[in-house]
């Protein structure tokens, strides 16, 4: 019994560290079902980002019950999908959210000189306090070793100066599949 509880604490602590969560744990509460599902109206990010640069993923969403409180981001690339990571939105749950999640474009394992560009996809969802999740929005992006000019002006309708949260990138560099050098792109 004690061992199971300890394992749960370790797992929750790891999730909090990986997701950059502002809070350790929030229990699910509120109405569930299709009528209570939040709506991710739009998500956008710069399509090409340089390694180590600040990357902004813009999100605009609403929730009919006003209990919207986290954003999920999942990375997929050839050879792997990485566990979705969530970040709590600061303040009280809300009916609307419009702004960006900021992260450093530094995948786990780092990039090395001579490494090819990494082509991947980011999938974004929003979730409310009851556990209702929006339909996902996905967009492709390329992570390049060299610096690229910041062309990151989001389309009209996004709050350009509203930073919602900050999180780390959960994507891995070395997949461990493919060749004897730890995989490839």
Coordinates of N, CA and C in Angstrom, one line a residue:
X1 N 0.8 -1.2 0.0 CA 0.0 0.0 0.0 C 0.9 1.3 0.0
X2 N 1.8 1.3 0.9 CA 2.7 2.5 0.9 C 3.5 2.6 -0.4
X3 N 3.9 1.5 -0.9 CA 4.7 1.5 -2.2 C 3.9 2.1 -3.3
X4 N 2.6 1.7 -3.4 CA 1.8 2.2 -4.5 C 1.6 3.7 -4.4
X5 N 1.4 4.2 -3.2 CA 1.2 5.6 -2.9 C 2.5 6.4 -3.3
X6 N 3.6 5.8 -2.9 CA 4.9 6.4 -3.3 C 5.1 6.5 -4.8
X7 N 4.8 5.5 -5.5 CA 4.9 5.5 -6.9 C 4.0 6.5 -7.5
X8 N 2.8 6.7 -7.0 CA 1.9 7.7 -7.5 C 2.5 9.1 -7.3
X9 N 3.1 9.4 -6.2 CA 3.7 10.7 -5.9 C 4.8 10.9 -6.9
X10 N 5.6 9.9 -7.1 CA 6.8 10.0 -8.1 C 6.3 10.4 -9.5
X11 N 5.2 9.6 -9.9 CA 4.7 9.9 -11.3 C 4.1 11.3 -11.4
X12 N 3.3 11.7 -10.4 CA 2.8 13.1 -10.4 C 3.9 14.1 -10.4
X13 N 4.9 13.9 -9.6 CA 6.0 14.9 -9.5 C 6.7 14.9 -10.9
X14 N 6.9 13.8 -11.5 CA 7.6 13.8 -12.8 C 6.7 14.5 -13.9
X15 N 5.4 14.3 -13.8 CA 4.5 15.0 -14.8 C 4.6 16.5 -14.5
X16 N 4.6 16.9 -13.3 CA 4.7 18.4 -12.9 C 6.0 19.0 -13.5
X17 N 7.1 18.2 -13.3 CA 8.3 18.8 -13.8 C 8.4 18.8 -15.3
X18 N 7.9 17.8 -16.0 CA 7.9 17.7 -17.5 C 7.0 18.8 -18.1
X19 N 5.8 19.0 -17.5 CA 4.9 19.9 -18.0 C 5.1 21.3 -17.6
X20 N 6.0 21.6 -16.7 CA 6.1 23.0 -16.3 C 4.9 23.5 -15.6
X21 N 4.2 22.6 -14.9 CA 2.9 23.0 -14.3 C 3.1 24.0 -13.2
X22 N 2.2 24.9 -13.1 CA 2.2 25.9 -12.1 C 1.7 25.3 -10.8
X23 N 0.9 24.3 -10.9 CA 0.3 23.6 -9.7 C 0.7 22.1 -9.8
X24 N 0.7 21.5 -8.7 CA 1.1 20.1 -8.6 C -0.1 19.2 -9.1
X25 N -1.3 19.4 -8.6 CA -2.4 18.5 -8.9 C -3.7 19.2 -8.8
X26 N -4.6 19.0 -9.7 CA -5.9 19.6 -9.6 C -6.9 18.4 -9.9
X27 N -7.8 18.1 -9.0 CA -8.7 17.0 -9.2 C -9.7 17.5 -10.3
X28 N -10.3 16.5 -11.0 CA -11.3 16.8 -12.0 C -12.6 17.1 -11.3
X29 N -13.2 18.2 -11.8 CA -14.5 18.6 -11.2 C -15.3 19.3 -12.3
X30 N -16.6 19.2 -12.2 CA -17.5 19.9 -13.2 C -18.2 18.9 -14.1
X31 N -19.1 19.5 -14.9 CA -20.0 18.6 -15.8 C -19.1 18.1 -17.0
X32 N -19.5 16.8 -17.4 CA -18.8 16.2 -18.5 C -19.8 15.9 -19.6
X33 N -19.3 15.6 -20.8 CA -20.1 15.3 -21.9 C -19.9 16.3 -23.1
X34 N -20.4 15.9 -24.2 CA -20.2 16.7 -25.4 C -20.6 18.1 -25.3
X35 N -21.7 18.4 -24.6 CA -22.2 19.8 -24.5 C -21.3 20.6 -23.7
X36 N -20.4 20.0 -22.9 CA -19.5 20.7 -22.0 C -18.0 20.8 -22.5
X37 N -17.8 20.2 -23.7 CA -16.5 20.1 -24.3 C -16.0 21.5 -24.7
X38 N -14.7 21.8 -24.3 CA -14.1 23.1 -24.8 C -13.9 23.1 -26.3
X39 N -13.7 24.3 -26.8 CA -13.5 24.4 -28.3 C -12.2 25.1 -28.5
X40 N -11.3 24.4 -29.2 CA -10.0 25.1 -29.6 C -10.3 25.7 -31.0
X41 N -10.5 27.0 -31.0 CA -10.8 27.7 -32.2 C -9.7 27.8 -33.2
X42 N -8.5 28.0 -32.7 CA -7.3 28.1 -33.5 C -6.0 27.9 -32.8
X43 N -5.0 27.4 -33.5 CA -3.7 27.2 -32.9 C -2.7 27.5 -34.0
X44 N -1.6 28.2 -33.7 CA -0.6 28.5 -34.7 C 0.7 28.7 -34.1
X45 N 1.8 28.3 -34.9 CA 3.2 28.6 -34.5 C 4.0 28.8 -35.8
X46 N 5.1 29.4 -35.6 CA 6.0 29.6 -36.7 C 6.4 28.3 -37.3
X47 N 6.4 28.1 -38.6 CA 6.6 26.8 -39.2 C 8.1 26.4 -39.2
X48 N 9.0 27.3 -39.1 CA 10.5 26.9 -39.1 C 11.1 27.7 -37.9
X49 N 11.7 26.9 -37.0 CA 12.3 27.5 -35.8 C 13.7 27.0 -35.7
X50 N 14.6 27.9 -35.2 CA 16.0 27.6 -35.0 C 16.2 26.9 -33.7
X51 N 17.1 26.0 -33.6 CA 17.5 25.3 -32.4 C 17.8 26.3 -31.3
X52 N 17.2 26.2 -30.1 CA 17.5 27.1 -29.0 C 16.7 28.4 -29.0
X53 N 16.0 28.7 -30.0 CA 15.2 29.9 -30.1 C 13.9 29.8 -29.2
X54 N 13.4 30.9 -28.8 CA 12.1 30.9 -28.1 C 11.0 30.6 -29.2
X55 N 10.2 29.7 -28.9 CA 9.1 29.3 -29.9 C 7.8 29.6 -29.2
X56 N 6.9 30.2 -29.9 CA 5.6 30.6 -29.3 C 4.5 29.8 -30.1
X57 N 3.7 29.1 -29.3 CA 2.5 28.4 -29.9 C 1.3 29.1 -29.4
X58 N 0.6 29.8 -30.4 CA -0.6 30.6 -30.1 C -1.8 29.7 -30.0
X59 N -2.7 30.1 -29.1 CA -3.9 29.3 -28.8 C -5.0 30.3 -28.6
X60 N -6.2 29.9 -29.2 CA -7.4 30.7 -29.0 C -8.5 29.6 -28.7
X61 N -9.1 29.7 -27.5 CA -10.1 28.6 -27.2 C -11.2 29.2 -26.3
X62 N -12.3 28.5 -26.3 CA -13.5 28.8 -25.4 C -14.0 27.6 -24.7
X63 N -14.7 27.8 -23.6 CA -15.3 26.7 -22.9 C -16.7 27.1 -22.5
X64 N -17.7 26.3 -22.8 CA -19.1 26.7 -22.4 C -19.4 26.9 -20.9
X65 N -18.6 26.1 -20.1 CA -18.8 26.1 -18.7 C -17.9 27.1 -17.9
X66 N -16.9 27.7 -18.6 CA -16.0 28.6 -18.0 C -15.0 28.0 -17.1
X67 N -14.7 26.7 -17.3 CA -13.7 26.0 -16.5 C -12.5 25.5 -17.2
X68 N -12.1 26.3 -18.3 CA -10.9 25.9 -19.1 C -9.7 26.2 -18.3
X69 N -8.8 25.2 -18.2 CA -7.6 25.4 -17.3 C -6.3 24.8 -17.8
X70 N -6.3 24.1 -18.9 CA -4.9 23.6 -19.3 C -4.9 23.4 -20.8
X71 N -3.6 23.4 -21.3 CA -3.3 23.2 -22.7 C -2.4 22.0 -22.8
X72 N -2.7 21.1 -23.8 CA -1.9 19.9 -24.0 C -1.2 20.1 -25.3
X73 N 0.1 19.8 -25.4 CA 0.9 19.8 -26.6 C 1.6 18.4 -26.8
X74 N 1.4 17.8 -27.9 CA 2.0 16.5 -28.2 C 2.8 16.7 -29.5
X75 N 4.1 16.2 -29.5 CA 4.9 16.2 -30.6 C 5.0 14.8 -31.3
X76 N 5.0 14.8 -32.6 CA 5.1 13.6 -33.4 C 6.2 13.9 -34.5
X77 N 7.0 12.9 -34.6 CA 8.0 13.0 -35.8 C 8.2 11.5 -36.2
X78 N 8.8 11.4 -37.4 CA 9.1 10.1 -37.9 C 9.8 9.2 -36.9
X79 N 9.2 8.1 -36.5 CA 9.8 7.2 -35.6 C 9.2 7.4 -34.2
X80 N 8.4 8.4 -33.8 CA 7.9 8.4 -32.5 C 6.9 9.5 -32.2
X81 N 6.0 9.2 -31.3 CA 5.1 10.2 -30.7 C 5.5 10.3 -29.3
X82 N 5.6 11.5 -28.8 CA 6.1 11.8 -27.4 C 4.9 12.1 -26.5
X83 N 4.9 11.6 -25.3 CA 3.8 11.9 -24.4 C 3.3 13.3 -24.4
X84 N 2.0 13.5 -24.5 CA 1.5 14.9 -24.4 C 1.9 15.5 -23.1
X85 N 2.2 16.7 -23.2 CA 2.5 17.5 -21.9 C 1.5 18.6 -21.8
X86 N 1.1 18.8 -20.6 CA 0.1 19.9 -20.4 C 0.7 20.9 -19.5
X87 N 0.2 22.1 -19.7 CA 0.6 23.2 -18.8 C -0.7 23.9 -18.3
X88 N -0.8 24.1 -17.0 CA -1.9 24.8 -16.5 C -1.9 26.3 -16.9
X89 N -3.0 26.8 -17.1 CA -3.2 28.3 -17.4 C -3.2 29.0 -16.1
X90 N -2.5 30.1 -16.0 CA -2.5 30.8 -14.7 C -3.8 31.4 -14.3
X91 N -4.0 31.6 -13.0 CA -5.2 32.2 -12.5 C -6.4 31.1 -12.4
X92 N -7.6 31.7 -12.3 CA -8.7 30.8 -12.2 C -9.1 30.2 -13.5
X93 N -9.8 29.1 -13.5 CA -10.4 28.6 -14.8 C -11.2 29.7 -15.5
X94 N -11.2 29.6 -16.8 CA -11.9 30.7 -17.5 C -12.7 30.3 -18.7
X95 N -13.5 31.2 -19.2 CA -14.4 30.8 -20.4 C -13.6 31.0 -21.7
X96 N -12.7 31.9 -21.8 CA -11.9 32.1 -23.0 C -10.4 32.2 -22.7
X97 N -9.6 31.8 -23.7 CA -8.2 32.0 -23.6 C -7.7 32.4 -25.0
X98 N -6.7 33.3 -25.0 CA -6.2 33.8 -26.2 C -4.8 34.4 -25.9
X99 N -3.8 33.7 -26.4 CA -2.4 34.1 -26.2 C -1.5 33.0 -26.6
X100 N -0.3 32.9 -26.0 CA 0.7 31.9 -26.5 C 1.4 31.2 -25.3
X101 N 1.8 30.0 -25.6 CA 2.6 29.1 -24.7 C 4.0 29.3 -25.2
X102 N 4.9 29.7 -24.4 CA 6.3 29.9 -24.8 C 7.2 28.7 -24.4
X103 N 8.1 28.3 -25.3 CA 9.0 27.2 -25.0 C 10.3 27.5 -25.7
X104 N 11.4 26.9 -25.2 CA 12.7 27.0 -25.8 C 12.7 25.8 -26.8
X105 N 13.1 26.0 -28.0 CA 13.1 24.9 -29.0 C 14.4 24.1 -28.8
X106 N 14.4 23.4 -27.7 CA 15.5 22.5 -27.4 C 15.0 21.1 -27.1
X107 N 15.0 20.2 -28.0 CA 14.6 18.9 -27.7 C 15.5 18.2 -26.8
X108 N 15.0 17.2 -26.1 CA 15.9 16.4 -25.2 C 16.9 15.7 -26.1
X109 N 18.2 15.7 -25.6 CA 19.3 15.1 -26.3 C 20.1 16.1 -27.1
X110 N 19.5 17.4 -27.3 CA 20.2 18.4 -28.0 C 20.4 18.1 -29.5
X111 N 20.9 19.0 -30.2 CA 21.2 18.8 -31.6 C 22.7 18.9 -31.8
X112 N 23.2 18.2 -32.8 CA 24.7 18.2 -33.0 C 25.0 18.7 -34.4
X113 N 26.2 19.3 -34.5 CA 26.6 19.8 -35.8 C 26.6 18.7 -36.8
X114 N 26.0 19.0 -38.0 CA 25.9 18.0 -39.0 C 24.6 17.3 -39.0
X115 N 23.8 17.4 -38.0 CA 22.5 16.8 -37.9 C 21.6 17.5 -38.9
X116 N 20.7 16.7 -39.5 CA 19.7 17.2 -40.4 C 18.6 17.9 -39.7
X117 N 17.9 18.7 -40.4 CA 16.7 19.3 -39.8 C 15.7 18.3 -39.3
X118 N 14.9 18.6 -38.4 CA 13.9 17.7 -37.8 C 12.6 18.2 -38.2
X119 N 11.8 17.4 -39.0 CA 10.5 17.7 -39.4 C 9.5 17.0 -38.5
X120 N 8.6 17.7 -37.9 CA 7.7 17.2 -36.9 C 6.4 17.9 -37.0
X121 N 5.5 17.4 -36.1 CA 4.1 18.0 -36.0 C 3.8 18.2 -34.5
X122 N 3.2 19.3 -34.3 CA 2.7 19.6 -32.9 C 1.2 19.5 -32.9
X123 N 0.6 18.8 -32.0 CA -0.8 18.7 -31.8 C -1.2 19.5 -30.5
X124 N -2.2 20.3 -30.6 CA -2.6 21.1 -29.5 C -4.1 20.8 -29.2
X125 N -4.3 20.7 -27.9 CA -5.7 20.5 -27.3 C -5.8 21.4 -26.1
X126 N -7.1 21.7 -25.7 CA -7.3 22.3 -24.5 C -8.2 21.4 -23.6
X127 N -8.1 21.6 -22.3 CA -8.9 20.7 -21.4 C -9.5 21.6 -20.3
X128 N -10.7 21.2 -19.9 CA -11.3 21.9 -18.7 C -11.2 21.2 -17.4
X129 N -11.6 21.7 -16.3 CA -11.5 21.1 -15.0 C -12.1 19.8 -14.9
X130 N -13.2 19.5 -15.7 CA -13.9 18.3 -15.6 C -13.2 17.1 -16.4
X131 N -12.2 17.5 -17.2 CA -11.5 16.5 -18.0 C -12.0 16.4 -19.5
X132 N -12.9 17.3 -19.8 CA -13.4 17.4 -21.2 C -12.3 18.0 -22.1
X133 N -12.0 17.4 -23.2 CA -10.9 17.8 -24.1 C -11.5 18.3 -25.4
X134 N -10.9 19.3 -26.0 CA -11.3 19.8 -27.3 C -10.8 18.8 -28.4
X135 N -11.3 19.0 -29.6 CA -10.7 18.3 -30.7 C -9.3 18.9 -31.0
X136 N -8.4 18.1 -31.5 CA -7.0 18.6 -31.7 C -6.9 19.5 -32.9
X137 N -5.9 20.3 -32.9 CA -5.4 21.1 -34.0 C -3.9 20.8 -34.2
X138 N -3.5 20.4 -35.4 CA -2.1 20.0 -35.6 C -1.5 20.9 -36.7
X139 N -0.2 21.1 -36.6 CA 0.5 21.9 -37.6 C 1.9 21.3 -37.7
X140 N 2.4 21.3 -38.9 CA 3.8 20.8 -39.1 C 4.8 22.0 -38.8
X141 N 6.0 21.6 -38.4 CA 7.1 22.5 -38.2 C 8.4 21.9 -38.4
X142 N 9.4 22.7 -38.7 CA 10.8 22.2 -38.9 C 11.7 22.8 -37.9
X143 N 12.5 22.0 -37.2 CA 13.5 22.5 -36.3 C 14.8 22.4 -37.0
X144 N 15.5 23.6 -37.1 CA 16.8 23.6 -37.9 C 17.9 23.9 -36.9
X145 N 19.1 23.4 -37.2 CA 20.3 23.6 -36.4 C 20.7 25.1 -36.3
X146 N 20.6 25.8 -37.4 CA 21.0 27.2 -37.5 C 19.9 28.1 -37.1
X147 N 20.3 29.3 -36.8 CA 19.3 30.4 -36.5 C 18.5 30.7 -37.7
X148 N 17.2 31.0 -37.5 CA 16.4 31.4 -38.6 C 15.7 32.8 -38.2
X149 N 15.4 33.6 -39.1 CA 14.8 34.9 -38.7 C 13.4 34.6 -38.1
X150 N 13.1 35.4 -37.1 CA 11.8 35.3 -36.5 C 10.7 35.9 -37.4
X151 N 9.9 35.1 -38.0 CA 8.8 35.5 -38.8 C 7.5 35.2 -38.1
X152 N 7.6 35.2 -36.8 CA 6.5 34.6 -36.0 C 5.3 35.5 -35.7
X153 N 4.9 36.3 -36.6 CA 3.7 37.1 -36.4 C 2.5 36.3 -36.6
X154 N 1.7 36.1 -35.6 CA 0.5 35.2 -35.8 C -0.5 35.9 -36.6
X155 N -1.4 35.1 -37.2 CA -2.5 35.7 -38.0 C -3.4 36.6 -37.1
X156 N -4.2 37.3 -37.7 CA -5.2 38.2 -37.0 C -6.1 37.4 -36.1
X157 N -6.4 37.9 -34.9 CA -7.3 37.2 -34.0 C -6.6 36.6 -32.8
X158 N -5.3 36.6 -32.8 CA -4.5 36.1 -31.7 C -4.0 37.2 -30.9
X159 N -4.0 37.1 -29.6 CA -3.4 38.1 -28.7 C -1.9 38.0 -28.7
X160 N -1.2 38.9 -29.4 CA 0.2 38.7 -29.6 C 1.0 38.9 -28.4
X161 N 0.6 39.6 -27.4 CA 1.4 40.0 -26.2 C 1.0 39.2 -25.0
X162 N 0.0 38.3 -25.1 CA -0.5 37.6 -23.9 C 0.2 36.3 -23.7
X163 N 1.2 36.2 -22.9 CA 1.9 34.9 -22.6 C 1.0 34.2 -21.5
X164 N 0.6 33.0 -21.9 CA -0.3 32.2 -21.1 C 0.5 31.4 -20.1
X165 N 1.6 30.8 -20.6 CA 2.4 29.9 -19.8 C 3.7 29.6 -20.5
X166 N 4.6 28.9 -19.8 CA 5.9 28.5 -20.4 C 6.1 27.0 -20.1
X167 N 6.6 26.3 -21.0 CA 6.8 24.8 -20.8 C 8.1 24.4 -21.6
X168 N 8.5 23.2 -21.3 CA 9.7 22.6 -22.0 C 9.2 21.7 -23.1
X169 N 10.1 21.5 -24.1 CA 9.8 20.7 -25.3 C 10.1 19.3 -24.9
X170 N 9.1 18.4 -25.1 CA 9.2 17.0 -24.8 C 9.7 16.1 -25.9
X171 N 10.0 16.7 -27.0 CA 10.5 15.9 -28.2 C 11.9 15.4 -27.9
X172 N 12.2 14.2 -28.3 CA 13.5 13.6 -28.2 C 14.3 13.7 -29.5
X173 N 15.6 13.8 -29.4 CA 16.4 13.8 -30.6 C 16.7 12.4 -31.1
X174 N 17.3 11.6 -30.2 CA 17.7 10.2 -30.5 C 16.6 9.3 -30.2
X175 N 16.1 8.7 -31.3 CA 14.9 7.8 -31.3 C 15.3 6.4 -30.9
X176 N 16.6 6.0 -31.2 CA 17.1 4.6 -30.9 C 16.5 3.6 -31.9
X177 N 16.1 4.0 -33.0 CA 15.6 3.1 -34.0 C 16.2 3.5 -35.4
X178 N 16.3 2.5 -36.2 CA 16.7 2.8 -37.6 C 18.1 2.3 -37.8
X179 N 19.1 3.1 -37.4 CA 20.5 2.7 -37.7 C 21.3 2.6 -36.4
X180 N 22.5 2.2 -36.4 CA 23.3 2.0 -35.2 C 23.8 3.3 -34.6
X181 N 23.4 4.5 -35.1 CA 23.7 5.8 -34.6 C 22.6 6.4 -33.8
X182 N 21.5 5.6 -33.5 CA 20.5 6.1 -32.7 C 19.3 6.6 -33.4
X183 N 19.1 6.2 -34.7 CA 18.0 6.6 -35.4 C 18.3 7.7 -36.4
X184 N 17.3 8.3 -37.0 CA 17.5 9.4 -37.9 C 16.2 10.1 -38.1
X185 N 16.2 11.0 -39.1 CA 15.0 11.8 -39.3 C 14.1 11.1 -40.4

